[in-house]
PDB file of C-alpha atoms in Angstrom:
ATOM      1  CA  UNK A  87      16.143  -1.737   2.334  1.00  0.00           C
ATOM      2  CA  UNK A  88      17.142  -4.736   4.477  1.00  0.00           C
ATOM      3  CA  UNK A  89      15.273  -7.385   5.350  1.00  0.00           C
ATOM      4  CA  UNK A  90      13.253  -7.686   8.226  1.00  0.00           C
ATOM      5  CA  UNK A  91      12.192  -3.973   8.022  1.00  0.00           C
ATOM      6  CA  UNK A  92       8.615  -3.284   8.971  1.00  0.00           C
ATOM      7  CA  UNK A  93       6.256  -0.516   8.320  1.00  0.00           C
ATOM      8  CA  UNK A  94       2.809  -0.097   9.845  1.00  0.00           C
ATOM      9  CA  UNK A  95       0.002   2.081   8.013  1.00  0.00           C
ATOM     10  CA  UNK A  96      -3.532   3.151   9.134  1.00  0.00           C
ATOM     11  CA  UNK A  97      -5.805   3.705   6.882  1.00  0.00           C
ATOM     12  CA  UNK A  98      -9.804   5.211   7.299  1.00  0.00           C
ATOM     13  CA  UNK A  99     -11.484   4.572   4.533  1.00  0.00           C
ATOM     14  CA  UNK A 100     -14.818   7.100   3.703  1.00  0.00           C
ATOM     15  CA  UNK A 101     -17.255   5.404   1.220  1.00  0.00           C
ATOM     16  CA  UNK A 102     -19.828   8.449  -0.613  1.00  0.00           C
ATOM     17  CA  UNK A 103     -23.224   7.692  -1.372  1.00  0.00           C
ATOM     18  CA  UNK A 104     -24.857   9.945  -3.713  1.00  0.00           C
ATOM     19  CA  UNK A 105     -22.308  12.565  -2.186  1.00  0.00           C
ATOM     20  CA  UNK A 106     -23.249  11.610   1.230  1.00  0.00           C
ATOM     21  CA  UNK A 107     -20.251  10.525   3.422  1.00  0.00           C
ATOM     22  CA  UNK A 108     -20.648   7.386   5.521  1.00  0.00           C
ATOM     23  CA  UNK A 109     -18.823   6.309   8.908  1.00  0.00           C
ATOM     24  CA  UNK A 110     -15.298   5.837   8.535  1.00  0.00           C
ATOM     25  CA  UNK A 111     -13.866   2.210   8.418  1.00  0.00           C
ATOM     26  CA  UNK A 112     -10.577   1.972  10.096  1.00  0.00           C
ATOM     27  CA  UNK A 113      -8.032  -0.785   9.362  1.00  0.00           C
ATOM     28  CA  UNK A 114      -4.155  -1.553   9.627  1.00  0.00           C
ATOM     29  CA  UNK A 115      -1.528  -3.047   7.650  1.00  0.00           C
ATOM     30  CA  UNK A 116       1.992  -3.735   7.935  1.00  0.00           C
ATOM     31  CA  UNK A 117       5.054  -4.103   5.305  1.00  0.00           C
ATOM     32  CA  UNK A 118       7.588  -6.546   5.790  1.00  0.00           C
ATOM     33  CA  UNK A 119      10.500  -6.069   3.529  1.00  0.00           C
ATOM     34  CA  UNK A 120      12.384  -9.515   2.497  1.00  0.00           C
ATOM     35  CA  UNK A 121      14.530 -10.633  -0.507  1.00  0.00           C
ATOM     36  CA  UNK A 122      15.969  -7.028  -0.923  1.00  0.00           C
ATOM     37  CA  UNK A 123      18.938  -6.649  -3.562  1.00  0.00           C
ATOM     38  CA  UNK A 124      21.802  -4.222  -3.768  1.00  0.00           C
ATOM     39  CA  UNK A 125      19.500  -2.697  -6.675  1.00  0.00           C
ATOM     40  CA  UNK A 126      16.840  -1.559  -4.514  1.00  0.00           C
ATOM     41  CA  UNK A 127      14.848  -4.682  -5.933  1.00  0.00           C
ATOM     42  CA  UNK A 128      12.538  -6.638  -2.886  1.00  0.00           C
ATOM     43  CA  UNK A 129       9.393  -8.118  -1.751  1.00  0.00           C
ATOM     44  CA  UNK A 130       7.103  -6.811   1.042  1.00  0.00           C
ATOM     45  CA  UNK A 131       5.106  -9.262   2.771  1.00  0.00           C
ATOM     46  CA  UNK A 132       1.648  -7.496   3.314  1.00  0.00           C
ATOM     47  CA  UNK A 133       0.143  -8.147   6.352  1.00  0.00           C
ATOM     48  CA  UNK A 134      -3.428  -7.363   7.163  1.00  0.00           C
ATOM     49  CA  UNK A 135      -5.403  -7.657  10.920  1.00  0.00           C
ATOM     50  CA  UNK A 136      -7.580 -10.062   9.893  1.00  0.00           C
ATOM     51  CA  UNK A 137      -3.387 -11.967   9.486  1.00  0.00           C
ATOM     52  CA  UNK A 138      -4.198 -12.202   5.494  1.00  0.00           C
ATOM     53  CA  UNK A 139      -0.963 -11.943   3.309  1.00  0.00           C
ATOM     54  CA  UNK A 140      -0.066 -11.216   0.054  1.00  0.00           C
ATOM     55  CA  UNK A 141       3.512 -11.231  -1.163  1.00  0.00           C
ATOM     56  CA  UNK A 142       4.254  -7.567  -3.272  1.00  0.00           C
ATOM     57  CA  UNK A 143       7.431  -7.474  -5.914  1.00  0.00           C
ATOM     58  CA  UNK A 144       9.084  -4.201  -6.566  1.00  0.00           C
ATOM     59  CA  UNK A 145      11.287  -3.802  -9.217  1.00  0.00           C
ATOM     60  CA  UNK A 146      14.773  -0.813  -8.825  1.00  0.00           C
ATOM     61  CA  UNK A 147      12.389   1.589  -9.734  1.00  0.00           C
ATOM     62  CA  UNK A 148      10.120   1.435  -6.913  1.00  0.00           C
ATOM     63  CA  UNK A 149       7.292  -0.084  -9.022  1.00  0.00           C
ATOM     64  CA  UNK A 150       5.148  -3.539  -8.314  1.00  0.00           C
ATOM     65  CA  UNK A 151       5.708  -5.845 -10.724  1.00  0.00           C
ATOM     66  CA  UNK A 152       3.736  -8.574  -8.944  1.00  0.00           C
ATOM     67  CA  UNK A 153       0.832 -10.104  -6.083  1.00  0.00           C
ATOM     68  CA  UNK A 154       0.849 -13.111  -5.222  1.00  0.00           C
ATOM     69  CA  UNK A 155      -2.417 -13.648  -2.856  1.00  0.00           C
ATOM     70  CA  UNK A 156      -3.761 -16.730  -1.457  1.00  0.00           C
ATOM     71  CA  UNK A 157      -5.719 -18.487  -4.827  1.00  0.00           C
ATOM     72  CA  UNK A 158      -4.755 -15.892  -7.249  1.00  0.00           C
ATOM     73  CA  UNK A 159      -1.544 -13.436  -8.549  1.00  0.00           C
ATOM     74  CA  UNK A 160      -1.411 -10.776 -10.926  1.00  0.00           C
ATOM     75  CA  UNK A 161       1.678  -9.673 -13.001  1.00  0.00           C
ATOM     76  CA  UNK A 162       2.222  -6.036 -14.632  1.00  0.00           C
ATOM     77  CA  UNK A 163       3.793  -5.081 -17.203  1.00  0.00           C
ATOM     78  CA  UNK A 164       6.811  -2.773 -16.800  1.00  0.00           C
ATOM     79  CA  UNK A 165       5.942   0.989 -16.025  1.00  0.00           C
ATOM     80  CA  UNK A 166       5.715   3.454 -12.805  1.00  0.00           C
ATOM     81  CA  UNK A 167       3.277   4.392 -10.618  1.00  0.00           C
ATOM     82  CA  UNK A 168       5.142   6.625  -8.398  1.00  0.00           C
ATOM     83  CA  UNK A 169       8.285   8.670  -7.793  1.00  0.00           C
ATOM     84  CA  UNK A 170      10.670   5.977  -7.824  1.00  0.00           C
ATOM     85  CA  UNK A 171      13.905   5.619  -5.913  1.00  0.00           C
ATOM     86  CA  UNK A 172      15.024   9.131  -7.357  1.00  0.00           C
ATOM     87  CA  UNK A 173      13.232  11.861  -4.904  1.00  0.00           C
ATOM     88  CA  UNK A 174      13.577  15.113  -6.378  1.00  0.00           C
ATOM     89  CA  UNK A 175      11.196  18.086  -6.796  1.00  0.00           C
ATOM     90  CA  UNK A 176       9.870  18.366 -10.877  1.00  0.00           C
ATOM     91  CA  UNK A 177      10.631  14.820 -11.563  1.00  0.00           C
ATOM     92  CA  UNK A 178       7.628  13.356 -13.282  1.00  0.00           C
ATOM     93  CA  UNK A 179       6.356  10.463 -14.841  1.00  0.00           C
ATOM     94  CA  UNK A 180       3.971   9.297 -17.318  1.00  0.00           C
ATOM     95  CA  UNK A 181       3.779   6.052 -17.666  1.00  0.00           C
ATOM     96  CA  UNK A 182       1.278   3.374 -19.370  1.00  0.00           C
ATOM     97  CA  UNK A 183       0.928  -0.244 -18.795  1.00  0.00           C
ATOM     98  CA  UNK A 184      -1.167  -3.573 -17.985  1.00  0.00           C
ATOM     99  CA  UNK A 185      -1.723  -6.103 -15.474  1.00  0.00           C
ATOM    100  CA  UNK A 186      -2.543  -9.744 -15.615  1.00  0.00           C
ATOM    101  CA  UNK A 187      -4.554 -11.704 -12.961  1.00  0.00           C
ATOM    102  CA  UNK A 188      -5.133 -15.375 -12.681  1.00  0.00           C
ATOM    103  CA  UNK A 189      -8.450 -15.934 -11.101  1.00  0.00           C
ATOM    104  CA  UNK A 190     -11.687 -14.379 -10.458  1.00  0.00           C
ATOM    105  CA  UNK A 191     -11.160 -11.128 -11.042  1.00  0.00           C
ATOM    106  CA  UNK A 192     -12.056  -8.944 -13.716  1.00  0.00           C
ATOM    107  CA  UNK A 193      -8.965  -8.530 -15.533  1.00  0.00           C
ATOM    108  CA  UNK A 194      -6.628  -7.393 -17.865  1.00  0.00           C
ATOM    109  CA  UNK A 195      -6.806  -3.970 -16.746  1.00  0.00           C
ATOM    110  CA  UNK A 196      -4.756  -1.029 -18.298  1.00  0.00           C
ATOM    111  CA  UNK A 197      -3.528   1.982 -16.628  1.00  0.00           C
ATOM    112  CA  UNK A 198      -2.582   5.568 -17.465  1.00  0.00           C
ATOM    113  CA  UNK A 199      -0.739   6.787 -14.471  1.00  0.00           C
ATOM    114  CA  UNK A 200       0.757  10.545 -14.762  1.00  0.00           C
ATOM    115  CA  UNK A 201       2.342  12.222 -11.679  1.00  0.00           C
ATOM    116  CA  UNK A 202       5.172  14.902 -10.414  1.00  0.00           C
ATOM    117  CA  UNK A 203       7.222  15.634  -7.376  1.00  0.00           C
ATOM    118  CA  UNK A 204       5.978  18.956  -6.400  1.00  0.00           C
ATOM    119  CA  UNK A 205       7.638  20.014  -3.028  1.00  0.00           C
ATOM    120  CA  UNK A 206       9.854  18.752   0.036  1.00  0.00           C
ATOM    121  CA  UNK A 207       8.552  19.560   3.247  1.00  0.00           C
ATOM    122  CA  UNK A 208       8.297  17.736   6.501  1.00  0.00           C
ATOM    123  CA  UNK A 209       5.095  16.033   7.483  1.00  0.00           C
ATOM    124  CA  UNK A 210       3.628  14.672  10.810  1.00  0.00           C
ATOM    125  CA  UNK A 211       3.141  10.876  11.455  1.00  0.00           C
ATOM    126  CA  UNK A 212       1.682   9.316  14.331  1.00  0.00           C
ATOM    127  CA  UNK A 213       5.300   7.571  14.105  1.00  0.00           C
ATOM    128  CA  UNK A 214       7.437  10.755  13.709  1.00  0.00           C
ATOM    129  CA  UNK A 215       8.133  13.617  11.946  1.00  0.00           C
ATOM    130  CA  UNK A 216       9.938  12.498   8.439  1.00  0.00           C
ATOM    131  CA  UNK A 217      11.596  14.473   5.868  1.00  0.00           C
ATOM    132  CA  UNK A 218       9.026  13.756   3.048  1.00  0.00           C
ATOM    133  CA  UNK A 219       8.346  14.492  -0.456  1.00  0.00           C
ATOM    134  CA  UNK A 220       4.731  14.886  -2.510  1.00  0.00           C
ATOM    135  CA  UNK A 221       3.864  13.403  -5.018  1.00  0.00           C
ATOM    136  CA  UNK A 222       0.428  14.212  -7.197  1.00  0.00           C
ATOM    137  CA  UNK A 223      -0.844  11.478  -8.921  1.00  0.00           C
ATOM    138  CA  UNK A 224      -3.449  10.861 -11.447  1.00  0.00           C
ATOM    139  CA  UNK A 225      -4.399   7.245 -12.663  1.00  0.00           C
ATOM    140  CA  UNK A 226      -6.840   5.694 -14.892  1.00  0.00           C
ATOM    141  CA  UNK A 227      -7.614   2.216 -15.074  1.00  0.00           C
ATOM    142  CA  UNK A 228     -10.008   0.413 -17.173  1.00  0.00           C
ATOM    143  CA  UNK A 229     -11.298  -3.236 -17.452  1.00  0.00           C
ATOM    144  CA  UNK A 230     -14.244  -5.044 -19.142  1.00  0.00           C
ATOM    145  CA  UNK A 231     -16.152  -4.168 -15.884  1.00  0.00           C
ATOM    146  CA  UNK A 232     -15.619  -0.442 -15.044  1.00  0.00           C
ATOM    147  CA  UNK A 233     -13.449   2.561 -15.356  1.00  0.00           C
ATOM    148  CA  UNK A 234     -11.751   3.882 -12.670  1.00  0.00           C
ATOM    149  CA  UNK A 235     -10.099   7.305 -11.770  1.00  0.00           C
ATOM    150  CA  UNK A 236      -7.406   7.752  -8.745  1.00  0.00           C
ATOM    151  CA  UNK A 237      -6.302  11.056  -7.333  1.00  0.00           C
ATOM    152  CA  UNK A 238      -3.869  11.156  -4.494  1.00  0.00           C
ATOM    153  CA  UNK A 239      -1.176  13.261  -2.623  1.00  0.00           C
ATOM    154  CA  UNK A 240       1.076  11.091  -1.005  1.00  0.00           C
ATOM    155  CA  UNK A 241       4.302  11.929   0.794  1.00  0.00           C
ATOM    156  CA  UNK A 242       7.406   9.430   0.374  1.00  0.00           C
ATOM    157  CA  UNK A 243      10.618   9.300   3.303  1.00  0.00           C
ATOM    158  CA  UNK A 244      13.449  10.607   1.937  1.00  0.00           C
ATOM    159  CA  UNK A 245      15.455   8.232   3.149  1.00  0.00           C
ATOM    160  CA  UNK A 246      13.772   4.944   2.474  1.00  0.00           C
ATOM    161  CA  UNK A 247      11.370   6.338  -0.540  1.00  0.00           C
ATOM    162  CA  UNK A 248       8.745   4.789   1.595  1.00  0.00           C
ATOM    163  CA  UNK A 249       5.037   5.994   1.764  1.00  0.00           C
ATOM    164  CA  UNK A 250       4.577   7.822   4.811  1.00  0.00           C
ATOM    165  CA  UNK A 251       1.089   9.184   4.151  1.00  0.00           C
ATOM    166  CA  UNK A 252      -1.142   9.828   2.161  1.00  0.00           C
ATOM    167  CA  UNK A 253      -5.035  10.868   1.136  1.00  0.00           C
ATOM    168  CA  UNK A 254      -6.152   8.981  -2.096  1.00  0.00           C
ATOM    169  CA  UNK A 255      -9.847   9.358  -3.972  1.00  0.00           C
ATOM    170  CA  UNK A 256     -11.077   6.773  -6.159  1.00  0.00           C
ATOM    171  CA  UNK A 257     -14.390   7.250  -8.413  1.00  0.00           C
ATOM    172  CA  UNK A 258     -15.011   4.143  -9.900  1.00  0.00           C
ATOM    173  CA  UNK A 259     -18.171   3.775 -13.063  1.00  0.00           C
ATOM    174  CA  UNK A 260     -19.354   0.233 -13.907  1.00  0.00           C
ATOM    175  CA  UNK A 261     -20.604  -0.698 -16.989  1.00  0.00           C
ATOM    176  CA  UNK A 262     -24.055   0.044 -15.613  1.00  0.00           C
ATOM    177  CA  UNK A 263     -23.269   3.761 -15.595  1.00  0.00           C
ATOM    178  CA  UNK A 264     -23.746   4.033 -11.551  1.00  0.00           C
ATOM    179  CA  UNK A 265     -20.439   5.194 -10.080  1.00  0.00           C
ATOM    180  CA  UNK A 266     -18.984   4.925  -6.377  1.00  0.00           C
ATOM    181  CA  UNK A 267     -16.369   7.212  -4.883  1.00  0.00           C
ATOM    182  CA  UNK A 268     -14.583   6.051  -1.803  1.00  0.00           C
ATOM    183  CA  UNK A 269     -11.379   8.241   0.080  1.00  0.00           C
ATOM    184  CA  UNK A 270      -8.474   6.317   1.904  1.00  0.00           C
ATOM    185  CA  UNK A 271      -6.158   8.730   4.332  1.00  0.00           C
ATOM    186  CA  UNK A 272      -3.292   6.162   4.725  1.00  0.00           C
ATOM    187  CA  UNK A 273      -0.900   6.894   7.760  1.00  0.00           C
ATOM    188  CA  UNK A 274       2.503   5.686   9.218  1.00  0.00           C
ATOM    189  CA  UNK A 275       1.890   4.893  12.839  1.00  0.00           C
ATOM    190  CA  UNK A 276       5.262   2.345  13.201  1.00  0.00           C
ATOM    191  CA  UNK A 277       8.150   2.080  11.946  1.00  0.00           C
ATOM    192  CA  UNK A 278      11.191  -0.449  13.401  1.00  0.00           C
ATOM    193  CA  UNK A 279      14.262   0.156  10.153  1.00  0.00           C
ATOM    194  CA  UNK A 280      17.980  -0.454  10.561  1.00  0.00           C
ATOM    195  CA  UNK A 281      19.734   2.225   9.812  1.00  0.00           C
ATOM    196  CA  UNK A 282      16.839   5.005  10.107  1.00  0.00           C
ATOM    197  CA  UNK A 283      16.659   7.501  12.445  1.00  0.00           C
ATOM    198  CA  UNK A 284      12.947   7.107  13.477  1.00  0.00           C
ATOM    199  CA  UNK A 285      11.824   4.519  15.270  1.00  0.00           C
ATOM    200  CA  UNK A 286       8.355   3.935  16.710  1.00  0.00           C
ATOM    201  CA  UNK A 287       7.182   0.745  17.624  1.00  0.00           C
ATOM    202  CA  UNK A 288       3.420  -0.198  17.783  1.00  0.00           C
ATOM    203  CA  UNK A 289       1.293  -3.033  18.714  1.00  0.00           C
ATOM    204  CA  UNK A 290      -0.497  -2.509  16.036  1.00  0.00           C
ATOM    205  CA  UNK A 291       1.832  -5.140  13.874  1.00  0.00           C
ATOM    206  CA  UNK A 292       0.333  -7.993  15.888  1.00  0.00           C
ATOM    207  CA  UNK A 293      -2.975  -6.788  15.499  1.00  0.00           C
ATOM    208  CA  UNK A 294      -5.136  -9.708  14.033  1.00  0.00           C
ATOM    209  CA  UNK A 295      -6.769 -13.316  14.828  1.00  0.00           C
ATOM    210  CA  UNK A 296      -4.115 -15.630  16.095  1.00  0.00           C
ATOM    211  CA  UNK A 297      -4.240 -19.489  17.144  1.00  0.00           C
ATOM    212  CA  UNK A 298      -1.415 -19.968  19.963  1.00  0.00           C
ATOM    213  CA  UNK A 299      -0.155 -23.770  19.929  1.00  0.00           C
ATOM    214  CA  UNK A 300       1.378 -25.318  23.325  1.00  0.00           C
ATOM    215  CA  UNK A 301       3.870 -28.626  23.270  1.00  0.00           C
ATOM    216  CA  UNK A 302       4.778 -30.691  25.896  1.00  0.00           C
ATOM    217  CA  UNK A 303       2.484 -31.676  29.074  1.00  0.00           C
ATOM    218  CA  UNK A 304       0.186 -28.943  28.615  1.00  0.00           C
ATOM    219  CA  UNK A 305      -0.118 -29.813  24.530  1.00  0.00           C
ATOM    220  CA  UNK A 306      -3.143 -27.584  22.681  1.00  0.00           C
ATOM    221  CA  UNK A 307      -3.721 -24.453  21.626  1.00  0.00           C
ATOM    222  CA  UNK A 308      -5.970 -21.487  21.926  1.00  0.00           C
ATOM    223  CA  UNK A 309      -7.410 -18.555  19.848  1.00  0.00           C
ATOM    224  CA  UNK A 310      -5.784 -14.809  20.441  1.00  0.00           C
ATOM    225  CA  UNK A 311      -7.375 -12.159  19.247  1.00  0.00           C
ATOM    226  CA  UNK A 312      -5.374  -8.602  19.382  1.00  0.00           C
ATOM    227  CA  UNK A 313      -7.328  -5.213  18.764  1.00  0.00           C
ATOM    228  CA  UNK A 314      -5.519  -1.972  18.681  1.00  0.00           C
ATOM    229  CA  UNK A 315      -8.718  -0.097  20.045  1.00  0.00           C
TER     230      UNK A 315
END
């Protein structure tokens, strides 16, 4: 990693209503990599359209340790909820272990996350072709609220052990018994890395609400809004 890297996802997100799909929601996000160590240890400053950010920790194994958001952060304890740095087919994981939030939100949660590296293959991004391997994952999570249960196949750069895509399904039972399911198909559509072979650069990064400031004579400012329709 080195700082200043960025990494832009699009995600559609399908919600199921009694088994009925509705209209796909599309939104982007982008990863900002600061902080990084010789250990593989960093931050990613996660950037949404509508400009929120929240501040992600990763320990040397790939894993989140923290989110810091606006009012509120949550701390985990140590685990894995992924592949890791170490991308090799048959490498699994199985892995239990908490997080902590600080406000208005229905936590502690625990989590059962088991997964494997199944195969190496390359797989098509809107920002390139990338050496990539799978990962299966199963999680569970469960609070005083509601239970929920992830499955996802995700594909990870071999270079950077970054997500490059990926198609997630969450089913999620509250303590009223009703459940929801929703699907996210998360894909790379930039990518602007030092030292990586692929680079695709996309507007998409300054996607977002924006208020433009002027000094001088012609002091004031304005509102910008970007769309990446």
């Amino acid at each position: 990693f080195t700082d200043g890297d960025t990494y832009t996802y699009k995600v559609e997100r399908t919600d199921f209503f009694k088994g009925v799909a509705a209209s796909p929601e599309v939104f982007h996000y982008t990863y900002t990599i600061r902080n990084s160590k010789s250990n593989f240890e960093h931050e990613r400053v996660y950037t949404a359209s509508s400009r929120d950010q929240q501040i992600e920790t990763y320990n040397s194994n790939n894993f989140q340790t923290k989110i810091a958001y606006a009012q509120y952060g949550c701390t985990m304890t140590e685990g894995q909820d992924g592949p890791g740095f170490t991308l090799k087919v048959g490498n699994q994981w199985d892995s239990r272990y908490s997080s902590q939030c600080t406000k208005d939100v229905t936590y502690p949660s625990e989590f059962h996350s088991t997964g494997s590296i199944t195969t190496k293959e390359t797989i098509k991004t809107e920002a390139g072709d990338f050496s990539a391997y799978k990962a299966e994952k199963s999680r569970e999570q469960k609070n005083q609220s509601f239970t929920s249960l992830l499955k996802s196949s995700c594909w990870y750069d071999e270079k950077t052990a970054m997500m490059v895509a990926c198609d997630e399904t969450y089913r999620t039972t509250g303590i009223d018994g009703k459940t929801l399911e929703h699907n996210l198909k998360t894909m790379l559509i930039g990518i602007n890395v030092k030292n990586h072979a692929t680079k695709a650069l996309t507007p998409a990064v300054y996607a977002g609400e924006w208020q433009v400031s002027f000094s001088g004579t012609l002091q004031g400012w304005c509102d910008v809004k970007i769309s990446t329709n």
